[in-house]
């Protein structure tokens, strides 16, 4: 295509405008991504590394701590994400009902955890589930056994799931609420006149109409849970005996806690990338438009 | 199958605001009743009270012979068509129409038969597997009507079903609805603020204002014989002309039209000498002949081809609308004599009530 002089000048100006952003993206995103890919092929500790090819990948399968972290993460994912999505949906539908009283108050209360300080709420959860905390008091009051919440692998997982659900349900709910408020109210009025029961209205009208938003929040939550780090680090530090250790935490430990093993840590990072990609494809496939 | 509807002293308040203020109305089985009135007068609210979408604050609602005040919307034997169509966007046309039947306990083959029948009546056969987003506005409205038909309701309720369509489609759908009514023989309550829809579709028009009924009657009743200024001004397009007048010496002196006088329309009981009244003349009642004459100055001429509307006034008066069948030669600034037959004119007293 023949370039006019004006066209070239416009092109130069255009590049000049996007250059700063491109440079920053290049330095802080593209370069680290490529570099970590390269690193994942290196073995050795600290500064003494050598090219190891796929040795790190072999090491993954023989590494019991990695397998524990992977299975913990998958357990969190499989249990927490569905519970949170359902809960967020139910809250959203209830808060969207004009007959609900104090909607504004509840909406704020449910959303608030998403904007509270991580450290503050971690301390709160730690104290609630400490050996003489509120949770124990309540359970024993109703005649339950004294549980060492953060000391038993099973209950430690439960506490973590409770914590992230508490924190992120409101966040997801806001998406649903926004979507629900965009649905023409007369659709539900038509369903009501036509005698469609409330359950069917929820499952056959609301859910299908929210499908794109549900897909979006599911993928966002999946990614969030696969990268789970803050809550675990602050509440249980991965304990007891690695029962709540997550992949992100393991990466952190490999890099900063033990004698640094950058190459192997990069490989574990790519495990998360692959998991996110595979799970997203599966979710898109499940939610596809069937004709 | 169709039932009558009876409203007795129906009221509706939102908090302290009363929006329906005591409505009494009898709707016969198979009747096509149209609610008209200015925006905000309560047409939709009244319709939604019949549907069961709004609670009734006071009075009684009967559908058939049963009192329905506290009956759930789904058990009133009604079906409603909404202005926004309210189709389920994720379902095909077939699913949209058959969806509710499943929950009414209708068997699958029976659902298919009924949906196919409705599709045939509405000419939707070719579109059964499409989603609403792949349909035109008129087709969507047809699907919404189809969804109502398959339920075989006793009463159809329509809330401004055509107002999202363009002018041409509106005419087409209007004819379709009229045909549907004669085919299904069901009772229809229809809300619109479109004059023409009301005049052409209705067996009976109900004119509402501020939550009250102003007048009920056949379209021609309301056109020829309105009870008050509001109905006279509301029915008919372009609007009726209102001329302030005073009775003097057995004739009407038009106070704003330079004191010209016109003969008194034939009345059962003439008003008193000196009484202030309003003379109402429809634009189409001005003719070449007539014993009453008004001298006016032409301001604007609107040529619609078949019909010509002249907007004219006399210094200081309100604008008069005059329909003149053939007068194409008129121009702005011309002086014309608008004639009419006094027996076509209507008279209203100071309170706006008709003097007959
Ligand atoms: N939920 C509500 N709360 C308070 N006032 C309301 C509510 N719904 C309607 N109104 C009021 O009731 C009156 C009647 O409303 P309605 O919708 O029945 O009018 P309408 O005749 O259908 O008007 P339009 O031709 O614009 O559709 C209006 O003054 C409106 O402001
Ligand atoms: Mg309305």
XYZ file of C-alpha atoms and ligand atoms in Angstrom:
679
model
C 0.000 0.000 0.000
C 1.365 3.352 -0.998
C 2.113 5.441 2.059
C 1.475 9.150 1.944
C 3.661 11.440 3.956
C 0.727 12.294 6.188
C 0.106 8.579 6.702
C 3.719 8.010 7.784
C 3.594 10.928 10.205
C 0.393 9.582 11.694
C 1.970 6.181 12.046
C 4.993 7.625 13.834
C 2.767 9.560 16.225
C 0.701 6.448 16.872
C 3.739 4.353 17.707
C 5.121 7.106 19.898
C 1.910 7.077 21.923
C 1.769 3.322 22.470
C 5.523 2.879 22.933
C 5.721 3.670 26.672
C 2.973 1.160 27.394
C 4.508 -1.433 25.089
C 7.914 -1.051 26.708
C 6.461 -1.468 30.191
C 4.397 -4.478 29.173
C 7.460 -5.934 27.515
C 9.724 -5.473 30.507
C 7.307 -6.477 33.220
C 5.180 -9.113 31.525
C 6.504 -10.596 28.333
C 10.141 -10.765 29.381
C 9.412 -12.490 32.742
C 7.071 -14.947 31.058
C 9.696 -15.930 28.491
C 12.476 -15.905 31.060
C 10.531 -18.133 33.458
C 9.858 -20.509 30.612
C 13.599 -20.658 30.016
C 14.234 -21.009 33.757
C 11.884 -23.928 34.012
C 14.345 -25.844 31.914
C 17.220 -25.191 34.349
C 18.156 -27.410 37.257
C 20.331 -26.714 40.262
C 20.084 -24.496 43.316
C 20.925 -20.927 44.031
C 23.156 -19.394 41.413
C 24.644 -22.640 40.156
C 22.216 -23.745 37.512
C 22.605 -25.821 34.419
C 20.367 -26.740 31.510
C 18.315 -29.782 32.474
C 15.787 -30.088 29.685
C 12.666 -31.796 30.982
C 14.319 -32.993 34.185
C 12.144 -30.634 36.269
C 9.007 -32.180 34.882
C 10.214 -35.643 35.852
C 11.013 -34.306 39.294
C 7.397 -33.111 39.661
C 6.006 -36.610 39.547
C 8.440 -37.907 42.120
C 8.017 -34.973 44.510
C 5.619 -35.891 47.364
C 5.337 -32.286 48.573
C 4.362 -31.105 45.109
C 1.756 -33.862 44.863
C 0.375 -32.894 48.279
C 0.210 -29.233 47.273
C -1.461 -30.171 43.988
C -4.076 -32.360 45.638
C -4.744 -29.746 48.361
C -5.252 -27.087 45.707
C -7.562 -29.320 43.693
C -9.576 -30.160 46.823
C -9.981 -26.456 47.616
C -10.998 -25.840 44.029
C -13.474 -28.692 43.735
C -15.232 -27.940 47.000
C -14.927 -24.210 47.449
C -15.712 -22.852 43.979
C -19.062 -24.658 43.502
C -20.180 -23.809 47.040
C -19.269 -20.173 46.618
C -20.892 -19.846 43.184
C -24.158 -21.400 44.394
C -24.149 -19.282 47.529
C -23.453 -16.103 45.564
C -26.299 -16.952 43.164
C -28.765 -17.587 45.962
C -27.834 -14.361 47.735
C -28.074 -12.413 44.479
C -31.530 -13.772 43.677
C -32.738 -13.061 47.197
C -31.328 -9.541 47.180
C -32.850 -8.886 43.776
C -36.341 -9.689 45.059
C -38.101 -6.387 45.745
C -39.922 -8.053 48.641
C -36.674 -8.565 50.574
C -36.331 -6.080 53.428
C -33.116 -4.140 54.136
C -31.661 -5.020 50.728
C -29.063 -2.255 50.796
C -27.832 -3.284 54.228
C -27.507 -6.966 53.310
C -25.868 -6.137 50.005
C -23.220 -4.078 51.759
C -22.714 -6.637 54.515
C -22.206 -9.467 52.047
C -19.885 -7.475 49.825
C -17.828 -5.954 52.638
C -15.476 -8.951 53.235
C -14.135 -8.524 49.692
C -12.715 -5.125 50.592
C -11.509 -5.783 54.148
C -7.824 -6.018 54.876
C -6.446 -9.480 54.378
C -4.324 -9.398 57.514
C -7.195 -8.161 59.684
C -9.542 -10.918 58.618
C -6.855 -13.551 58.851
C -6.239 -12.590 62.463
C -9.982 -12.698 63.038
C -10.287 -16.176 61.571
C -7.255 -17.341 63.513
C -8.772 -16.125 66.741
C -12.244 -17.555 65.987
C -10.719 -20.955 65.275
C -8.039 -20.943 67.950
C -8.286 -23.642 70.620
C -10.209 -21.399 73.020
C -11.879 -19.331 70.283
C -15.481 -18.611 69.406
C -15.902 -21.675 67.173
C -14.870 -24.037 69.962
C -17.071 -22.247 72.473
C -20.117 -22.578 70.226
C -19.499 -26.207 69.288
C -18.916 -27.288 72.886
C -21.916 -25.275 74.056
C -24.115 -27.459 71.850
C -22.429 -30.550 73.252
C -19.980 -31.045 70.420
C -16.433 -32.309 70.859
C -13.517 -29.978 71.395
C -11.887 -29.638 67.992
C -8.380 -28.446 67.339
C -9.404 -26.506 64.244
C -6.016 -25.514 62.997
C -4.267 -28.606 64.314
C -6.138 -31.298 62.395
C -5.605 -31.633 58.644
C -9.305 -32.022 57.845
C -10.508 -29.100 59.957
C -7.668 -26.867 58.816
C -8.861 -27.362 55.235
C -12.413 -26.562 56.343
C -11.263 -23.337 57.966
C -9.435 -22.261 54.819
C -12.486 -23.036 52.669
C -14.686 -21.076 55.063
C -12.293 -18.149 54.979
C -12.088 -17.828 51.215
C -15.802 -18.411 50.802
C -16.529 -15.738 53.377
C -14.240 -13.345 51.593
C -15.189 -13.866 47.953
C -18.897 -14.776 47.908
C -19.991 -11.145 48.026
C -17.592 -10.263 45.257
C -19.144 -12.846 42.925
C -22.622 -11.946 44.070
C -22.203 -8.395 42.792
C -21.712 -9.717 39.256
C -24.909 -11.751 39.482
C -26.830 -8.893 40.992
C -25.743 -6.597 38.184
C -26.788 -9.195 35.610
C -30.116 -9.858 37.346
C -30.960 -6.186 37.429
C -30.562 -6.111 33.678
C -33.150 -8.850 33.156
C -36.513 -7.486 32.079
C -38.803 -7.851 35.070
C -41.744 -8.709 32.870
C -40.068 -12.005 31.962
C -40.674 -13.144 35.519
C -44.144 -11.651 35.516
C -44.927 -13.614 32.381
C -43.600 -16.767 34.049
C -45.687 -16.062 37.126
C -48.877 -15.600 35.142
C -48.081 -18.741 33.154
C -47.802 -20.693 36.404
C -44.106 -21.553 36.216
C -43.119 -22.579 39.764
C -40.429 -20.595 41.595
C -37.928 -23.465 41.427
C -38.343 -23.776 37.682
C -38.047 -20.008 37.329
C -34.672 -20.225 39.069
C -33.294 -23.254 37.276
C -34.877 -22.856 33.839
C -34.916 -19.064 33.468
C -32.504 -17.338 35.841
C -29.577 -19.760 35.584
C -29.630 -20.024 31.771
C -29.896 -16.267 31.446
C -26.954 -15.767 33.811
C -24.881 -18.418 32.074
C -22.287 -16.036 30.594
C -21.778 -14.356 33.969
C -21.626 -17.692 35.776
C -18.993 -18.847 33.311
C -17.007 -15.672 33.849
C -17.108 -15.842 37.655
C -16.339 -19.566 37.632
C -13.209 -19.009 35.585
C -12.140 -16.026 37.689
C -12.735 -18.020 40.888
C -10.940 -21.049 39.496
C -7.915 -18.941 38.678
C -8.112 -17.285 42.088
C -8.249 -20.605 43.930
C -5.459 -22.118 41.862
C -3.317 -19.174 42.923
C -4.481 -19.388 46.535
C -1.739 -18.045 48.775
C -2.665 -15.153 51.088
C -5.248 -16.886 53.266
C -3.205 -20.029 53.752
C -0.012 -18.138 54.433
C -1.707 -15.954 57.027
C -3.969 -18.452 58.773
C -2.208 -21.837 58.718
C 1.156 -21.271 56.990
C 0.335 -24.428 55.042
C 0.127 -26.586 58.144
C -0.549 -28.814 59.891
C 2.071 -30.961 58.184
C 1.390 -29.489 54.725
C -2.360 -30.277 54.936
C -3.247 -26.839 53.581
C -0.141 -26.230 51.484
C -1.101 -24.851 48.072
C 0.804 -24.726 44.809
C 1.456 -20.994 45.080
C 2.741 -21.425 48.578
C 5.004 -24.220 47.451
C 6.381 -21.984 44.716
C 6.979 -19.305 47.326
C 8.737 -21.794 49.591
C 10.873 -23.148 46.774
C 11.961 -19.634 45.876
C 12.277 -17.845 49.189
C 12.190 -20.294 52.081
C 14.559 -23.099 51.161
C 17.792 -22.947 49.244
C 16.288 -21.262 46.151
C 15.466 -23.582 43.324
C 14.348 -21.086 40.693
C 14.137 -23.508 37.818
C 11.942 -25.979 39.629
C 9.765 -23.180 41.043
C 9.208 -21.904 37.519
C 8.154 -25.378 36.442
C 5.556 -25.545 39.234
C 4.309 -22.120 38.126
C 3.712 -23.489 34.676
C 1.683 -26.309 36.204
C -0.742 -23.625 37.394
C -0.764 -22.035 33.939
C -1.577 -25.370 32.311
C -4.292 -26.115 34.895
C -5.919 -22.718 34.332
C -5.880 -23.203 30.581
C -7.268 -26.744 30.694
C -9.985 -25.928 33.234
C -11.046 -22.810 31.328
C -11.374 -24.755 28.107
C -13.462 -27.376 29.905
C -15.690 -24.700 31.440
C -16.211 -22.983 28.097
C -17.035 -26.327 26.579
C -19.602 -27.132 29.265
C -21.194 -23.709 28.900
C -21.205 -23.711 25.092
C -24.353 -22.794 23.222
C -26.013 -26.062 22.287
C -28.178 -25.842 19.203
C -64.188 -20.272 26.173
C -64.264 -16.793 27.553
C -65.380 -15.086 30.695
C -66.555 -11.645 31.611
C -64.703 -9.400 34.016
C -66.307 -7.167 36.617
C -64.562 -4.428 38.586
C -66.384 -3.032 41.597
C -64.960 0.040 43.275
C -61.412 -1.078 42.518
C -58.708 0.927 44.271
C -54.942 0.885 44.409
C -52.579 2.918 46.535
C -48.827 3.010 46.700
C -48.274 4.192 50.232
C -50.214 7.410 50.563
C -50.595 7.901 46.819
C -53.844 6.615 45.370
C -53.378 5.801 41.692
C -56.638 3.930 41.029
C -59.503 5.712 42.724
C -62.572 3.545 42.553
C -63.176 1.957 39.172
C -66.471 0.229 38.305
C -66.591 -1.605 35.020
C -68.422 -4.483 33.414
C -66.710 -6.412 30.647
C -68.882 -8.904 28.777
C -67.597 -12.292 27.665
C -65.976 -12.076 24.197
C -65.827 -8.331 24.393
C -62.794 -6.366 23.181
C -62.250 -3.592 25.703
C -59.584 -0.931 25.290
C -58.239 1.257 28.104
C -57.013 4.623 26.898
C -55.870 7.703 28.710
C -52.894 9.985 29.091
C -49.562 8.672 30.359
C -49.611 7.934 34.063
C -53.396 7.731 34.363
C -53.263 4.154 35.654
C -54.024 2.025 32.600
C -51.193 -0.411 33.189
C -51.828 -0.512 36.907
C -55.477 -1.410 36.360
C -54.556 -4.120 33.868
C -51.930 -5.531 36.217
C -54.475 -5.618 39.019
C -56.704 -7.754 36.826
C -53.692 -9.943 35.996
C -52.749 -10.409 39.622
C -49.378 -8.708 39.304
C -50.420 -5.831 41.568
C -52.253 -6.289 44.802
C -55.710 -4.784 45.018
C -56.001 -2.209 47.788
C -59.796 -1.981 47.784
C -62.898 -3.121 45.901
C -63.670 -6.410 44.214
C -62.486 -8.095 41.049
C -64.556 -10.830 39.441
C -63.455 -12.953 36.508
C -66.305 -15.153 35.381
C -68.393 -15.349 38.508
C -65.481 -15.839 40.906
C -64.006 -13.161 43.111
C -60.322 -13.111 42.240
C -58.830 -10.485 44.579
C -56.662 -12.988 46.403
C -56.242 -15.613 43.694
C -52.737 -16.218 42.396
C -52.013 -14.761 38.949
C -51.583 -18.232 37.472
C -55.072 -19.329 38.557
C -57.092 -16.447 37.208
C -57.521 -17.940 33.749
C -55.764 -15.011 32.115
C -52.803 -14.624 29.804
C -50.858 -11.438 29.294
C -48.855 -9.983 26.429
C -46.287 -7.401 27.465
C -44.995 -4.334 25.682
C -41.443 -5.647 25.945
C -42.589 -9.096 24.677
C -41.001 -10.700 27.789
C -39.843 -13.739 25.814
C -37.362 -16.152 27.382
C -34.224 -15.182 25.445
C -32.445 -18.521 25.793
C -35.342 -20.591 24.451
C -36.439 -21.223 20.887
C -39.816 -20.066 19.654
C -41.216 -23.559 20.218
C -39.822 -23.737 23.758
C -41.063 -20.259 24.555
C -44.610 -21.193 23.634
C -44.600 -24.623 25.239
C -42.628 -23.852 28.394
C -45.501 -23.046 30.736
C -47.663 -25.937 29.555
C -45.176 -28.410 31.006
C -45.896 -27.061 34.458
C -49.628 -27.164 33.860
C -49.328 -30.948 33.545
C -49.985 -31.094 29.811
C -48.530 -34.189 28.091
C -45.739 -33.766 25.557
C -47.673 -34.741 22.406
C -50.498 -32.459 23.501
C -48.045 -29.562 24.019
C -46.671 -30.098 20.548
C -50.162 -30.125 19.047
C -51.162 -26.921 20.805
C -47.945 -25.099 19.972
C -48.232 -26.148 16.327
C -51.812 -24.943 16.249
C -50.848 -21.540 17.659
C -47.942 -21.338 15.215
C -50.323 -22.020 12.360
C -52.762 -19.330 13.468
C -49.930 -16.799 13.763
C -47.905 -17.900 10.741
C -44.845 -18.805 12.795
C -44.323 -22.304 11.329
C -41.019 -21.443 9.677
C -39.509 -19.849 12.771
C -40.052 -22.500 15.412
C -36.368 -23.243 16.037
C -35.136 -19.663 16.191
C -34.241 -17.710 19.294
C -35.971 -14.389 20.028
C -32.824 -12.441 19.170
C -33.033 -13.774 15.607
C -36.590 -12.499 15.107
C -37.965 -9.137 14.032
C -40.061 -7.071 16.421
C -43.307 -8.139 14.779
C -42.324 -11.801 14.894
C -41.398 -11.520 18.568
C -44.734 -10.000 19.359
C -46.405 -12.839 17.479
C -44.492 -15.355 19.602
C -45.588 -13.533 22.749
C -49.188 -13.749 21.540
C -48.673 -17.410 20.691
C -47.437 -18.073 24.193
C -50.679 -16.563 25.456
C -52.887 -18.485 23.018
C -51.601 -21.953 23.929
C -52.837 -21.509 27.465
C -56.424 -21.085 26.248
C -57.113 -18.280 28.688
C -60.562 -16.954 29.447
C -59.260 -13.412 29.211
C -56.346 -11.971 27.240
C -54.599 -8.926 28.650
C -52.474 -6.736 26.380
C -50.343 -3.867 27.690
C -49.385 -1.621 24.767
C -48.332 -4.622 22.706
C -47.597 -2.681 19.536
C -45.845 0.406 20.807
C -42.354 -0.986 20.139
C -43.162 -1.577 16.466
C -42.790 0.823 13.581
C -45.855 2.432 12.045
C -46.301 0.001 9.172
C -45.921 -3.121 11.295
C -48.273 -1.663 13.824
C -51.030 -1.451 11.226
C -50.341 -5.030 10.171
C -50.346 -6.393 13.722
C -53.449 -4.402 14.553
C -55.324 -6.157 11.778
C -53.876 -9.447 12.955
C -55.122 -8.893 16.491
C -58.572 -8.007 15.209
C -58.605 -11.220 13.162
C -57.396 -13.189 16.158
C -60.190 -11.831 18.288
C -62.851 -12.875 15.825
C -61.213 -16.290 15.471
C -60.645 -17.064 19.145
C -63.754 -15.354 20.457
C -62.061 -14.567 23.726
C -62.417 -11.623 26.043
C -59.643 -9.087 25.503
C -58.573 -6.187 27.676
C -56.157 -4.010 25.783
C -54.173 -0.989 26.941
C -52.940 1.584 24.464
C -52.488 5.265 24.076
C -52.833 5.022 20.340
C -56.105 6.604 19.205
C -56.347 4.559 16.063
C -55.767 1.253 17.831
C -58.480 2.103 20.302
C -60.984 3.245 17.678
C -60.419 0.332 15.304
C -60.087 -2.571 17.726
C -62.472 -1.836 20.542
C -66.008 -2.981 21.085
C -65.887 -0.704 24.071
C -63.438 2.034 25.009
C -62.738 2.999 28.606
C -61.261 6.476 28.944
C -59.253 6.892 32.137
C -57.867 9.971 33.784
C -56.045 10.166 37.110
C -57.193 6.719 38.167
C -60.859 7.309 37.416
C -63.095 6.384 34.506
C -64.158 9.424 32.510
C -66.457 7.613 30.103
C -67.200 4.142 28.779
C -68.738 3.503 25.388
C -68.361 2.241 21.856
C -65.766 4.097 19.781
C -68.440 5.998 17.874
C -70.346 6.846 21.055
C -67.267 8.488 22.469
C -66.521 10.254 19.208
C -70.039 11.545 18.564
C -71.317 11.982 22.038
C -68.578 12.621 24.617
C -69.681 13.333 28.173
C -67.101 15.988 28.886
C -64.312 18.152 27.538
C -61.620 15.631 28.480
C -63.109 12.774 26.477
C -63.983 15.089 23.598
C -60.396 16.279 23.470
C -58.893 12.833 23.945
C -60.833 10.890 21.331
C -60.349 11.907 17.714
C -57.260 12.968 15.851
C -56.441 15.744 15.204
C -57.995 17.042 18.402
C -61.354 18.733 18.627
C -61.245 22.546 18.582
C -62.462 24.248 21.726
C -63.765 27.815 21.407
C -64.654 29.821 24.498
C -68.088 31.375 24.036
C -70.820 33.267 25.810
C -74.548 33.029 25.288
C -76.136 36.271 24.237
C -79.408 36.807 22.492
C -79.953 33.169 21.645
C -76.632 32.890 19.819
C -73.059 32.153 20.835
C -70.568 34.989 20.905
C -67.040 33.680 20.416
C -65.083 35.749 22.924
C -61.645 35.016 21.556
C -62.626 35.271 17.923
C -63.353 38.907 17.642
C -66.851 38.505 18.987
C -68.155 36.692 15.934
C -71.429 34.970 16.575
C -72.580 31.532 15.563
C -76.007 29.908 15.996
C -76.627 27.752 19.058
C -76.475 23.989 18.451
C -79.813 22.255 18.945
C -80.075 21.483 22.685
C -82.620 19.900 24.984
C -82.040 22.531 27.610
C -80.374 25.737 26.510
C -77.938 27.483 28.869
C -78.813 30.781 30.446
C -78.157 34.147 28.918
C -74.594 35.294 29.646
C -73.327 31.858 30.698
C -69.757 31.032 29.790
C -69.495 27.851 27.747
C -67.086 26.061 25.435
C -67.991 25.222 21.874
C -66.389 22.074 20.490
C -65.986 21.497 16.759
C -64.007 18.655 15.248
C -61.598 19.621 12.447
C -63.428 17.320 10.048
C -66.762 19.032 10.725
C -65.726 22.179 8.914
C -67.205 22.156 5.401
C -67.885 24.374 2.452
C -71.545 24.683 3.414
C -73.072 25.370 6.797
C -75.104 27.986 8.568
C -72.294 28.921 10.927
C -69.239 30.716 9.612
C -65.917 31.788 11.103
C -63.512 34.225 9.521
C -59.915 33.145 10.198
C -56.360 33.771 8.944
C -54.419 30.791 7.649
C -51.130 30.196 9.481
C -49.903 26.799 8.359
C -51.127 24.412 5.692
C -50.346 20.708 5.980
C -50.942 18.797 2.776
C -51.227 15.077 3.442
C -52.313 14.307 -0.104
C -55.844 13.136 0.504
C -56.529 15.381 3.440
C -55.375 18.921 4.080
C -55.130 20.391 7.548
C -55.208 24.125 7.899
C -54.088 25.749 11.128
C -55.677 29.132 11.410
C -56.530 31.728 14.011
C -57.971 35.122 14.559
C -55.807 37.714 16.200
C -55.392 36.606 19.817
C -57.316 33.362 19.573
C -56.084 29.804 19.980
C -55.159 27.958 16.814
C -58.050 26.203 15.079
C -57.465 22.987 13.181
C -59.557 22.728 10.061
C -59.699 19.704 7.796
C -60.411 20.646 4.229
C -60.785 17.834 1.775
C -59.755 19.559 -1.424
C -58.592 23.083 -0.700
C -55.076 22.844 -2.075
C -54.823 26.459 -3.125
C -54.625 27.889 0.382
C -51.494 29.685 1.515
C -50.205 31.217 4.660
C -51.760 34.609 5.306
C -54.903 33.902 3.296
C -58.188 34.747 4.887
C -60.711 31.930 4.807
C -64.247 31.332 5.899
C -64.613 28.120 7.850
C -68.185 26.929 7.783
C -69.862 24.287 9.843
C -73.274 22.979 10.692
C -74.229 23.939 14.272
C -75.789 20.523 14.801
C -72.293 18.989 14.514
C -70.926 21.201 17.275
C -70.934 20.285 20.955
C -71.383 22.516 23.948
C -69.747 22.187 27.367
C -70.414 24.119 30.540
C -67.860 25.775 32.768
C -67.105 22.561 34.635
C -66.315 20.893 31.333
C -69.488 18.782 31.342
C -71.507 18.360 28.204
C -74.691 20.418 27.738
C -77.076 18.247 25.795
N -44.532 0.950 42.114
C -45.071 2.177 42.112
N -44.925 2.982 43.176
C -45.469 4.226 43.180
N -46.180 4.736 42.177
C -46.366 3.972 41.087
C -45.830 2.658 40.999
N -46.177 2.149 39.802
C -46.892 3.094 39.177
N -47.019 4.190 39.948
C -47.748 5.424 39.603
O -49.047 5.059 39.244
C -49.525 5.885 38.200
C -50.101 5.030 37.098
O -49.063 4.322 36.475
P -49.346 3.397 35.226
O -48.079 2.712 34.890
O -50.518 2.551 35.486
O -49.681 4.464 34.106
P -50.092 4.206 32.598
O -51.453 4.771 32.424
O -49.894 2.802 32.217
O -49.066 5.143 31.846
P -48.289 4.869 30.466
O -49.236 5.234 29.370
O -47.160 5.839 30.546
O -47.856 3.454 30.436
C -48.361 6.744 37.762
O -48.574 8.042 38.273
C -47.167 6.108 38.386
O -46.240 7.072 38.761
Mg -48.470 1.701 30.970
